[in-house]
PDB file of C-alpha atoms and ligand atoms in Angstrom:
ATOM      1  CA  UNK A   1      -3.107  10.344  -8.526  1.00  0.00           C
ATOM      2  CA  UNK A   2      -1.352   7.541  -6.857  1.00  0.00           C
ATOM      3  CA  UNK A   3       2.440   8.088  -7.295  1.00  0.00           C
ATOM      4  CA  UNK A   4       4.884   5.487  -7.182  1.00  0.00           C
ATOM      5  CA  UNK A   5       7.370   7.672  -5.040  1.00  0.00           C
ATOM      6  CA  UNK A   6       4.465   8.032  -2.334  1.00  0.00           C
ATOM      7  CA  UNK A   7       7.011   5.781   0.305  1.00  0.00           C
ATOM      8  CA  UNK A   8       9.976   7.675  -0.443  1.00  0.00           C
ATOM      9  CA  UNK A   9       9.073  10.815  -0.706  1.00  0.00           C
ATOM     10  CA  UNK A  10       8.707  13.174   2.474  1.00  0.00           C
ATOM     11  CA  UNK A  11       5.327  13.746   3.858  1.00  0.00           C
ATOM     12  CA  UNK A  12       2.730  16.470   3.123  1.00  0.00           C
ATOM     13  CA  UNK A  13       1.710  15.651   6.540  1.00  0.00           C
ATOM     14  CA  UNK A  14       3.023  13.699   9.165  1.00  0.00           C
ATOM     15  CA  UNK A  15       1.568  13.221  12.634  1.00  0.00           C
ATOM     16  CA  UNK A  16       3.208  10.468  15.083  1.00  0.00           C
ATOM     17  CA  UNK A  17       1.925   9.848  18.596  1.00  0.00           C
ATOM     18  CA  UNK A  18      -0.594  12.576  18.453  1.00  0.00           C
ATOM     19  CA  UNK A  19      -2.734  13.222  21.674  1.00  0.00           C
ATOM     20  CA  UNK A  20      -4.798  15.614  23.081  1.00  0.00           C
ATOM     21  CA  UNK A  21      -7.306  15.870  25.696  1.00  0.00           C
ATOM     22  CA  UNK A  22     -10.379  18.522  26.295  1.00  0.00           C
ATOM     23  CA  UNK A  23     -10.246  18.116  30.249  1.00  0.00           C
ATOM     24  CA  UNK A  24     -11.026  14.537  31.320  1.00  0.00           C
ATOM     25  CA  UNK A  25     -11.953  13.832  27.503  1.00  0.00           C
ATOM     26  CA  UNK A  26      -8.781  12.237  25.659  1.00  0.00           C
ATOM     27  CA  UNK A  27      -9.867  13.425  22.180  1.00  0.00           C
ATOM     28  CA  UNK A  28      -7.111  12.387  20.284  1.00  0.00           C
ATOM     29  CA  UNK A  29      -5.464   8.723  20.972  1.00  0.00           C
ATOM     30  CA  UNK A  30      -1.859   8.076  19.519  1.00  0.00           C
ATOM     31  CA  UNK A  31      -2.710   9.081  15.971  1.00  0.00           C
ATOM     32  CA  UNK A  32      -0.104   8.030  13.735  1.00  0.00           C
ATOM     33  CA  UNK A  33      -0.812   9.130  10.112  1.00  0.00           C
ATOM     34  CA  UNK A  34       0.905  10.148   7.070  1.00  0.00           C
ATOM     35  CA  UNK A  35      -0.403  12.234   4.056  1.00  0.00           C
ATOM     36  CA  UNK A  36       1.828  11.742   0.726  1.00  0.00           C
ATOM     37  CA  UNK A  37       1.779  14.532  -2.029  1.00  0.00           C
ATOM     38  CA  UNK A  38      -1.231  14.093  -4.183  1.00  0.00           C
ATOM     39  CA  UNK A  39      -2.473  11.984  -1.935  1.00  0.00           C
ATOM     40  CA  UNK A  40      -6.278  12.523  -1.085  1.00  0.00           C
ATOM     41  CA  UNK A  41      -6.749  10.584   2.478  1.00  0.00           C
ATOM     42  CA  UNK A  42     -10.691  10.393   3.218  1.00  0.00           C
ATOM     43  CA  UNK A  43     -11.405  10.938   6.835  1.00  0.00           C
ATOM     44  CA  UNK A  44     -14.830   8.941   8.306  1.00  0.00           C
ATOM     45  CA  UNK A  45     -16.245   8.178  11.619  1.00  0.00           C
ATOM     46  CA  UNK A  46     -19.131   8.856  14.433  1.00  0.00           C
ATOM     47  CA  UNK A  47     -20.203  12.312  15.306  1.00  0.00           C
ATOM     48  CA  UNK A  48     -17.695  13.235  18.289  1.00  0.00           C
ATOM     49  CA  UNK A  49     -14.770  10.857  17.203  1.00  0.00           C
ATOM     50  CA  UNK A  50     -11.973  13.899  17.106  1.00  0.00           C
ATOM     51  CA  UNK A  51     -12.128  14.077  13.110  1.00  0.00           C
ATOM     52  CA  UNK A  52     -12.619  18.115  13.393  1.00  0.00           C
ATOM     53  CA  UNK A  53      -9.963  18.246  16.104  1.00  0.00           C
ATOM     54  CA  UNK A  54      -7.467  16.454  14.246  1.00  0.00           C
ATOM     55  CA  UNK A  55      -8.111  18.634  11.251  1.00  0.00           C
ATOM     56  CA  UNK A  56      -7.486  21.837  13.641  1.00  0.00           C
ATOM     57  CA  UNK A  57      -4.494  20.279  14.974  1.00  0.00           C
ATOM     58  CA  UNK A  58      -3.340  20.355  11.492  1.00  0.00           C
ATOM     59  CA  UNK A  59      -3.645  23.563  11.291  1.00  0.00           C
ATOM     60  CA  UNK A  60      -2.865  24.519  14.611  1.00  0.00           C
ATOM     61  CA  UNK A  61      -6.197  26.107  15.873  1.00  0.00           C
ATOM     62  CA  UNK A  62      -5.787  23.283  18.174  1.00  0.00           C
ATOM     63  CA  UNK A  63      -2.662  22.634  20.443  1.00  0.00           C
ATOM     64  CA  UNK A  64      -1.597  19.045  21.197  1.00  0.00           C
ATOM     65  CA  UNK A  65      -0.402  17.767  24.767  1.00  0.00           C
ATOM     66  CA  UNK A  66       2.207  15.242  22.922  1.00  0.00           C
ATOM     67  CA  UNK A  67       3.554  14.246  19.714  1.00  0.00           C
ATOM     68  CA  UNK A  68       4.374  15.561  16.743  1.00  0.00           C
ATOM     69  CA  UNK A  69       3.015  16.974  13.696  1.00  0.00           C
ATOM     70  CA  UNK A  70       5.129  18.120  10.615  1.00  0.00           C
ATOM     71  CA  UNK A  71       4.111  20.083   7.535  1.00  0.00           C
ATOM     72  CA  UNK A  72       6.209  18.916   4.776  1.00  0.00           C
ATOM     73  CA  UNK A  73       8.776  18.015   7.069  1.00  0.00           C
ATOM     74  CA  UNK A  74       8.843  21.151   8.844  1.00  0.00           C
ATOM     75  CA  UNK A  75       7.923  21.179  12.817  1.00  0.00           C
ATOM     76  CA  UNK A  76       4.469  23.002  13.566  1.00  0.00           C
ATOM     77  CA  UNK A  77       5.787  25.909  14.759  1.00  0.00           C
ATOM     78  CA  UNK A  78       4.215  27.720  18.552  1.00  0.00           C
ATOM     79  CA  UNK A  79       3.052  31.124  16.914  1.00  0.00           C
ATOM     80  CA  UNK A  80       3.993  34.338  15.326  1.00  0.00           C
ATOM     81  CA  UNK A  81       5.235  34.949  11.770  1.00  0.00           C
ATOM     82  CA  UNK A  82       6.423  30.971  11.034  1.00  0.00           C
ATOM     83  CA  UNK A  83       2.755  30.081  12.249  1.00  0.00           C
ATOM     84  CA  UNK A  84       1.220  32.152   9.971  1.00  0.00           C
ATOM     85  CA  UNK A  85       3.167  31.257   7.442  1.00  0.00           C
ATOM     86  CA  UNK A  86       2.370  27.442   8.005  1.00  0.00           C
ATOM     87  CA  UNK A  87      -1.475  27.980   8.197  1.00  0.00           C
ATOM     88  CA  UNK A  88      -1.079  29.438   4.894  1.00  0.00           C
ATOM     89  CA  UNK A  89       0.465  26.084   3.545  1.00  0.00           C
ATOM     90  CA  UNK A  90      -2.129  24.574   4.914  1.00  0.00           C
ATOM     91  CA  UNK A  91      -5.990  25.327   3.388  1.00  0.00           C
ATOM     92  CA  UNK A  92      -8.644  24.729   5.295  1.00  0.00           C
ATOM     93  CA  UNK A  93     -12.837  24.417   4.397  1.00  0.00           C
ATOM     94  CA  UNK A  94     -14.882  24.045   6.915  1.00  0.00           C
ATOM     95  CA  UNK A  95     -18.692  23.003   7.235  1.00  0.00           C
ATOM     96  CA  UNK A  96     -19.600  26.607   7.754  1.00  0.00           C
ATOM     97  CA  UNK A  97     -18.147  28.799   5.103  1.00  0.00           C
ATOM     98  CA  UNK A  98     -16.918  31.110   7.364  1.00  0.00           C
ATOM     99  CA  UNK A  99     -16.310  34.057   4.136  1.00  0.00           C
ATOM    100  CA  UNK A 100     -16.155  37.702   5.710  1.00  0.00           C
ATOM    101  CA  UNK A 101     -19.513  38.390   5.403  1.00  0.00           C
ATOM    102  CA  UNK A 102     -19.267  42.643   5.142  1.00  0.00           C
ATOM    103  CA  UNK A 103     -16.355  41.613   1.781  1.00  0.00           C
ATOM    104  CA  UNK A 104     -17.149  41.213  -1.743  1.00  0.00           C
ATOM    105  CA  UNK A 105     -16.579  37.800  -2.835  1.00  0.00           C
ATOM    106  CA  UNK A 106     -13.458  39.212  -4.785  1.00  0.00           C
ATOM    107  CA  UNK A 107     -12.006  40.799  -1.395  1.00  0.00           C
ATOM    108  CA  UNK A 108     -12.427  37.418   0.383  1.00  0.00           C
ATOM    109  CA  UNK A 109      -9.827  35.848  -2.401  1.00  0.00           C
ATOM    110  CA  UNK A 110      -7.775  38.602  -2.444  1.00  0.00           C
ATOM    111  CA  UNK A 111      -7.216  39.443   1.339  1.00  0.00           C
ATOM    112  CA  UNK A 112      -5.007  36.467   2.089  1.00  0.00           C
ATOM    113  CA  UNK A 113      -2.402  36.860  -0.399  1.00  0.00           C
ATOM    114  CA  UNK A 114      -2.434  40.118   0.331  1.00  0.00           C
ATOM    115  CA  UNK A 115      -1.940  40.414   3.494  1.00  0.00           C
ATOM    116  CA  UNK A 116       0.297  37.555   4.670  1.00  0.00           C
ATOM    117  CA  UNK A 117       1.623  36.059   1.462  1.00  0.00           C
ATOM    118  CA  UNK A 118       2.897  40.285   0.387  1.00  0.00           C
ATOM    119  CA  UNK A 119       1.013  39.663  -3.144  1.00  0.00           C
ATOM    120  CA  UNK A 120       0.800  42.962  -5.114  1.00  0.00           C
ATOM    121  CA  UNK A 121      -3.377  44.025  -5.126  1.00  0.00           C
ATOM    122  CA  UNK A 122      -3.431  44.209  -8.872  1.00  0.00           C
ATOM    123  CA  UNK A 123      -1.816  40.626  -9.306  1.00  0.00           C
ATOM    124  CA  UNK A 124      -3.873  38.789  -6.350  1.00  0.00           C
ATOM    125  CA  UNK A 125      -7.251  40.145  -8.342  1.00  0.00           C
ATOM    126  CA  UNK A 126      -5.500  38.771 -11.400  1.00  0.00           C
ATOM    127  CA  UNK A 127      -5.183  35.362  -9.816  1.00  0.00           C
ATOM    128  CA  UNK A 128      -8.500  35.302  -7.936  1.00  0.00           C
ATOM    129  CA  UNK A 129     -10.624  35.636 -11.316  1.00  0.00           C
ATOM    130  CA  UNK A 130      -8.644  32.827 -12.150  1.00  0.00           C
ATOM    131  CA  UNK A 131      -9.812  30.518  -8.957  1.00  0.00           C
ATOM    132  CA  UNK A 132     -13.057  32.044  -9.394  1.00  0.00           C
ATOM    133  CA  UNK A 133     -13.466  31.043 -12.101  1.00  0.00           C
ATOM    134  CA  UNK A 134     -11.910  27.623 -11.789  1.00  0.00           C
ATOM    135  CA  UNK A 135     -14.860  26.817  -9.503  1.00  0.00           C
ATOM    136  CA  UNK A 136     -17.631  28.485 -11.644  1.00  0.00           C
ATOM    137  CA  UNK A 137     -18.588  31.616  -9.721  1.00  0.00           C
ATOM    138  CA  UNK A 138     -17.044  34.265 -11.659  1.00  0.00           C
ATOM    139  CA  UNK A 139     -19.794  36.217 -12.484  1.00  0.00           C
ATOM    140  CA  UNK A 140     -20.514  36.584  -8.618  1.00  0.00           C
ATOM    141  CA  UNK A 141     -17.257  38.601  -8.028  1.00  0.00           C
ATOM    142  CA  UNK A 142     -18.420  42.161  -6.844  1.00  0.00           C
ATOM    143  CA  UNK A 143     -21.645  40.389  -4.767  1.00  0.00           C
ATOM    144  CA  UNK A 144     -21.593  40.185  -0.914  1.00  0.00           C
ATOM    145  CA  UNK A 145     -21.500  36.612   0.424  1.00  0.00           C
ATOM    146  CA  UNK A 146     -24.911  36.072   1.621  1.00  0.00           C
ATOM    147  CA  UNK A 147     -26.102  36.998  -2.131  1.00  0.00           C
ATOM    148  CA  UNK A 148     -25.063  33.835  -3.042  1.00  0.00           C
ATOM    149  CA  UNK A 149     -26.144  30.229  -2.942  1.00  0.00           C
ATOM    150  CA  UNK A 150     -24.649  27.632  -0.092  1.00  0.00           C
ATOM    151  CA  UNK A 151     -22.750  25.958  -2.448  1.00  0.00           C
ATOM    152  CA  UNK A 152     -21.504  28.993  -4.479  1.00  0.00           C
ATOM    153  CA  UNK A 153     -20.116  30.201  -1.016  1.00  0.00           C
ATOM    154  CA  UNK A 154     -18.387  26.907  -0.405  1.00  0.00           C
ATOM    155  CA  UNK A 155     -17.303  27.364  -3.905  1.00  0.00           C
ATOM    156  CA  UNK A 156     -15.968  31.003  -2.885  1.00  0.00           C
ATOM    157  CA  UNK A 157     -14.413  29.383   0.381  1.00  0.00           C
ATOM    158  CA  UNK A 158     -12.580  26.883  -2.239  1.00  0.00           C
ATOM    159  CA  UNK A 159     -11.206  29.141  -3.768  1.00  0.00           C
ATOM    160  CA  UNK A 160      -9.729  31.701  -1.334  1.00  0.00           C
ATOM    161  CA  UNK A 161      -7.925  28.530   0.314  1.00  0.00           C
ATOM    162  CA  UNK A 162      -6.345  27.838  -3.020  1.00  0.00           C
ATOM    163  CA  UNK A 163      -5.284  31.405  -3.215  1.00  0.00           C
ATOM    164  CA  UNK A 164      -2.705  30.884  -0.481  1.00  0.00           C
ATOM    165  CA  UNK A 165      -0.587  28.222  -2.479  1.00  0.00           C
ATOM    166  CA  UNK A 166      -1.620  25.859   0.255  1.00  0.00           C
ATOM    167  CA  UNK A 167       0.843  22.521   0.249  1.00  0.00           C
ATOM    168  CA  UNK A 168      -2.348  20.550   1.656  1.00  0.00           C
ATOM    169  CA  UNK A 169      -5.881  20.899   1.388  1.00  0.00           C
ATOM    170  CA  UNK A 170      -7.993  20.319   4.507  1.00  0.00           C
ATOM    171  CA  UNK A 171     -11.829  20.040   4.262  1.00  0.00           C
ATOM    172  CA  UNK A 172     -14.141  19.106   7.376  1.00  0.00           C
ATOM    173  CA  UNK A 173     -17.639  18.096   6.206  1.00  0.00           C
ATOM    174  CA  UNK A 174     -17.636  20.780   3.550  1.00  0.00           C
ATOM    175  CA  UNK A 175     -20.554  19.710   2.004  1.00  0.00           C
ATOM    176  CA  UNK A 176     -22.657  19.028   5.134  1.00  0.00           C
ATOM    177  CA  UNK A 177     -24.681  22.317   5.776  1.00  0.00           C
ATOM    178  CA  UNK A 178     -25.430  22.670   1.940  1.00  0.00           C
ATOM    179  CA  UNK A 179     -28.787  21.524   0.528  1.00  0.00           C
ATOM    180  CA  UNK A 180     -29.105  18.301  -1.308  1.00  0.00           C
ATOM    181  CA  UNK A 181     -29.193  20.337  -4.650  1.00  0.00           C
ATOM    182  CA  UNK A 182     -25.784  22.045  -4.371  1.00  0.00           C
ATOM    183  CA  UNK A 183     -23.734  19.053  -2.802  1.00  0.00           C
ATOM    184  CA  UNK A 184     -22.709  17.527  -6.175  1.00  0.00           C
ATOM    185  CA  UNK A 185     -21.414  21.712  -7.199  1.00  0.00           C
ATOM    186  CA  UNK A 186     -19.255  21.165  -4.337  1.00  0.00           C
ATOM    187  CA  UNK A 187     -17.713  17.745  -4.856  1.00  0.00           C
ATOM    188  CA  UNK A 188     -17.255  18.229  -8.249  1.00  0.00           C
ATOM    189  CA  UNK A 189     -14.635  21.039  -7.517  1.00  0.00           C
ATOM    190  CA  UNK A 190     -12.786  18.889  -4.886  1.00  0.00           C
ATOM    191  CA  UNK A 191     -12.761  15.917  -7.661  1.00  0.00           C
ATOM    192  CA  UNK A 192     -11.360  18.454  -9.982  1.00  0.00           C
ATOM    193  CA  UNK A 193      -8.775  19.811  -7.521  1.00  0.00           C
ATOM    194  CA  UNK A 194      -7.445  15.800  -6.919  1.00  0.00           C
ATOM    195  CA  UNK A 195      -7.485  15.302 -10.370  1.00  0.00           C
ATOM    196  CA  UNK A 196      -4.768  17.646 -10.800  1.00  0.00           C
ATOM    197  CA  UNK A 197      -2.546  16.403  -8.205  1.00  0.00           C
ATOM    198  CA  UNK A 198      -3.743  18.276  -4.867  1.00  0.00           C
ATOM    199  CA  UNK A 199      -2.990  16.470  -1.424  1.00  0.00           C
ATOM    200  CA  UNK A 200      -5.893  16.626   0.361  1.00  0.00           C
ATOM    201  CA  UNK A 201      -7.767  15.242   3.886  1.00  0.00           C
ATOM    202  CA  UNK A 202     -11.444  15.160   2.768  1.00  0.00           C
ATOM    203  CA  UNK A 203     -13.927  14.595   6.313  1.00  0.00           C
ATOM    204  CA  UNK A 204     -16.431  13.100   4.520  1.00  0.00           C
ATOM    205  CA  UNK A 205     -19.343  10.475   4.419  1.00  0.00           C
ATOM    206  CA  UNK A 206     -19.906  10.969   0.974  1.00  0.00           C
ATOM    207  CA  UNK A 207     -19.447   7.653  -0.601  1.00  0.00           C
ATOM    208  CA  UNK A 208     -19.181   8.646  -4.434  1.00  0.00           C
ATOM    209  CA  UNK A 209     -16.484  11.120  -3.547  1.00  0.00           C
ATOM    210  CA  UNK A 210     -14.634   8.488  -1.806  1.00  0.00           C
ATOM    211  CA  UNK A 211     -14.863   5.901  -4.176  1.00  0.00           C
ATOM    212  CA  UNK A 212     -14.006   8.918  -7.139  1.00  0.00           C
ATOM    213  CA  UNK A 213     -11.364  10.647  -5.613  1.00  0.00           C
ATOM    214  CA  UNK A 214     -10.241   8.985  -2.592  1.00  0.00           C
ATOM    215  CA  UNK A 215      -6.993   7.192  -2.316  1.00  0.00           C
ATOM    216  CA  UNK A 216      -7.255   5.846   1.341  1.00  0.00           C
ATOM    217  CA  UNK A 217      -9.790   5.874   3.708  1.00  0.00           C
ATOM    218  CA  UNK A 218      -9.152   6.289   7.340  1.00  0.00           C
ATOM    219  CA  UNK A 219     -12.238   4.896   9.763  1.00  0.00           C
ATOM    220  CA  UNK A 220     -12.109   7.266  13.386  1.00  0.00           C
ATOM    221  CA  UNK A 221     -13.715   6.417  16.626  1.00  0.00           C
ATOM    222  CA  UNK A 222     -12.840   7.211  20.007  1.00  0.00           C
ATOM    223  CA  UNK A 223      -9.829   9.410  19.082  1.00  0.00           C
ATOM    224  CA  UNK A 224      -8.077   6.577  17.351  1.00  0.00           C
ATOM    225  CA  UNK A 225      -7.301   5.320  13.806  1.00  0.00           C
ATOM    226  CA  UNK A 226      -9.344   2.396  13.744  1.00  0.00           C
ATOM    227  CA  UNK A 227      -8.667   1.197  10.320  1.00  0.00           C
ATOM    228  CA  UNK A 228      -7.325   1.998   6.832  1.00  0.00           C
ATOM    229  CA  UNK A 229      -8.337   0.763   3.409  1.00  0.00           C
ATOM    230  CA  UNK A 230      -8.801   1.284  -0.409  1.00  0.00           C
ATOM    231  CA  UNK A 231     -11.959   3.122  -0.477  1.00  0.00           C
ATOM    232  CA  UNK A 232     -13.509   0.430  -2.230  1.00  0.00           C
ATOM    233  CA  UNK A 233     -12.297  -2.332   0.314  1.00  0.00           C
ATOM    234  CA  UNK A 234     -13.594   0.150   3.137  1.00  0.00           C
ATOM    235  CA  UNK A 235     -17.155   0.571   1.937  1.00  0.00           C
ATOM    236  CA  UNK A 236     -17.599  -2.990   0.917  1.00  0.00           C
ATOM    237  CA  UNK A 237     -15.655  -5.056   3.359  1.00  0.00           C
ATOM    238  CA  UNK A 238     -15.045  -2.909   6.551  1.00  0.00           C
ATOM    239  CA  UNK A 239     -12.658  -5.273   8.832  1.00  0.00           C
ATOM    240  CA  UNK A 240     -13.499  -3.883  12.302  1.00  0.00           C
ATOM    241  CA  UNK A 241     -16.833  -4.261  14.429  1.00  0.00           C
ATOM    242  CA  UNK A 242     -17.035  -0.107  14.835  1.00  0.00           C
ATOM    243  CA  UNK A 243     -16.714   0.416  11.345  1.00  0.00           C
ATOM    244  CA  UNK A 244     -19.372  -2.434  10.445  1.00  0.00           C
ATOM    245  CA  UNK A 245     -21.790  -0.417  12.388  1.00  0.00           C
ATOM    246  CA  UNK A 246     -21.407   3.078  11.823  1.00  0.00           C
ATOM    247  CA  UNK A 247     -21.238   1.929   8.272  1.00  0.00           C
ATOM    248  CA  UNK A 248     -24.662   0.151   8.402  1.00  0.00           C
ATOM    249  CA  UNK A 249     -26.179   2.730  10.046  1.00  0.00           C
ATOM    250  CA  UNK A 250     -25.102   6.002   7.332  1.00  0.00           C
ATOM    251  CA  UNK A 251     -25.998   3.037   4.297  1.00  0.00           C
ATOM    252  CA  UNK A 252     -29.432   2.583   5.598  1.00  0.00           C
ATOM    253  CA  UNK A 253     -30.773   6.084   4.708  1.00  0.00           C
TER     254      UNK A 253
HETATM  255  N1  ADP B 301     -13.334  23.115  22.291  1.00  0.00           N
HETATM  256  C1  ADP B 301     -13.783  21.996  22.871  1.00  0.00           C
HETATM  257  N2  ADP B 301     -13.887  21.870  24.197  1.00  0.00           N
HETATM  258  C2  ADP B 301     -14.318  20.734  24.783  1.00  0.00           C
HETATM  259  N3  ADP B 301     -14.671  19.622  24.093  1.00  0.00           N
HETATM  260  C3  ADP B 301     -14.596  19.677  22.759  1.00  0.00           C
HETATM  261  C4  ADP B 301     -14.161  20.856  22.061  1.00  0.00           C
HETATM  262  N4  ADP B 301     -14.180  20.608  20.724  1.00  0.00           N
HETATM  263  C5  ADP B 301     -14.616  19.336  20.600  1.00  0.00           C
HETATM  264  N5  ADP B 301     -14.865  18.783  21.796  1.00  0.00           N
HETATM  265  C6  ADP B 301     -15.316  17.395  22.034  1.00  0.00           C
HETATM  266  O1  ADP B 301     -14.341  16.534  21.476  1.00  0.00           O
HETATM  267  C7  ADP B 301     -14.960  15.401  20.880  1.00  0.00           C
HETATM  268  C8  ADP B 301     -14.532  15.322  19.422  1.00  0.00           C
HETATM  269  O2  ADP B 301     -15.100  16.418  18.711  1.00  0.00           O
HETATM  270  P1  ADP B 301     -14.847  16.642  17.172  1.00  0.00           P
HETATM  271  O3  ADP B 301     -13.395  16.658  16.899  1.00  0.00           O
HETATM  272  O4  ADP B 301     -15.631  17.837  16.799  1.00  0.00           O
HETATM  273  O5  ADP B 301     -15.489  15.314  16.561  1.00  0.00           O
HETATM  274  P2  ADP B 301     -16.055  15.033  15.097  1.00  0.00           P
HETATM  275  O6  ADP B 301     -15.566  16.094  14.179  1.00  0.00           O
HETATM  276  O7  ADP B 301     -15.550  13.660  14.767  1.00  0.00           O
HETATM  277  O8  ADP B 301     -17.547  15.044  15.238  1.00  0.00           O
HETATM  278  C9  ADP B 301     -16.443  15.584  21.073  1.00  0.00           C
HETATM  279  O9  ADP B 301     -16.829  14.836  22.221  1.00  0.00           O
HETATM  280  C10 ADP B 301     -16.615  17.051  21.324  1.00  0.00           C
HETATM  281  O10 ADP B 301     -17.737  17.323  22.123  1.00  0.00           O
HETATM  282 MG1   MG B 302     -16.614  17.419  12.971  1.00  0.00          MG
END
């Protein structure tokens, strides 16, 4: 996973002097951060420290008042066609599924490529019983969303991201709303998917995942990068005060 051209080679994602505010509330702080190909960065921190809004910023759901942010090396761009065609280099699982609930699980793979990546009906299918069944829900194809388990719809969610060809994964608590039972369904998909080489930003507090898959872990508070570490340096020797605490408080349950 670790490659030995990570400081030479251009950045998956790149975001220098990052800030943004929601009214008085400066949600994002100076963020400097870099993602290298195959890369999996593991994003932690207090409820309400900007780790969903810096994932949106990513993606550009949400602008920035300064700064920069680069996608492979490429600008964000404002809108239109080159937006589009950056959110699709960009996948993105959220907490909340968010599948198109009246669309057959098939449909929900298919309609991306489809639509903005001009991939022929016939072929998409081809390649979305593929995905489907690279994360074990094949036989739930021609069902409706809500006939399936939490994490089979994560699953589902998984896989229409990967449809797009996405350069970078982004996932924001995706295992969060499931039930305890279908966490490990979940996580053992993104493990798979960094196994073969896929950049990702994982919000997460899931330890094992971390300590499995992760090859940095960023600590957030306040809109700012507190920290960085080896997973394994993180969980067992956090360095700053913030991170000591919010640390003892998620190892205590
Ligand atoms: N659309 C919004 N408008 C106003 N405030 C927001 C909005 N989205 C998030 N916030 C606030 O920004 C802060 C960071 O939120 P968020 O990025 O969701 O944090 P996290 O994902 O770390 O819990 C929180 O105080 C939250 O209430
Ligand atoms: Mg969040």
């Amino acid at each position: 996973m670790a490659e030995v051209t990570h400081s030479t080679s251009t950045p998956v994602v790149e975001l220098v002097g990052v800030n943004k505010h929601f009214g008085e509330l400066h949600v994002l702080r100076d963020i400097d951060l870099t993602v290298s190909k195959g890369e999996v960065l593991v994003v932690v921190g207090p409820s309400g420290s900007g780790k969903s809004t810096m994932c949106r910023a990513i993606n550009r759901l949400e602008p920035i008042d300064s700064g920069t942010i680069r996608v492979d090396g490429v600008p964000l761009p404002e809108e239109g066609r080159p937006l589009a065609r950056l959110r699709s280099d960009v996948g993105m699982v959220f907490q909340s599924f968010n599948l198109f609930a009246h669309r057959s699980v098939l449909d929900n793979v298919t309609l991306g490529p489809v639509k903005v990546r001009k991939v022929k009906k016939a072929e998409a299918k081809d390649e979305a019983m593929e995905l489907l069944s690279r994360v074990g829900v094949q036989d739930q194809a021609d069902k409706l969303p809500a006939q399936l388990s939490g994490g089979q719809q994560q699953r589902v969610a998984i896989a229409r991201a990967l449809a797009m060809h996405p350069k970078v994964m982004l996932f924001d608590e995706p295992t969060s709303a499931l039930d305890p039972e279908m966490v490990g369904e979940v996580l053992d998909v993104m493990v798979s998917l960094a196994r073969d080489g896929m950049t990702m930003v994982v919000v997460t507090h899931e330890m094992g995942f971390a300590r499995k898959a992760g090859d940095r872990v960023v600590f957030m508070a306040d809109g700012q990068l507190v920290e960085q570490a080896t997973p394994d340096e993180f969980f067992t020797h956090p360095q700053s005060t913030r991170a000591q605490d919010f640390l003892s408080k998620i190892l205590s349950h």
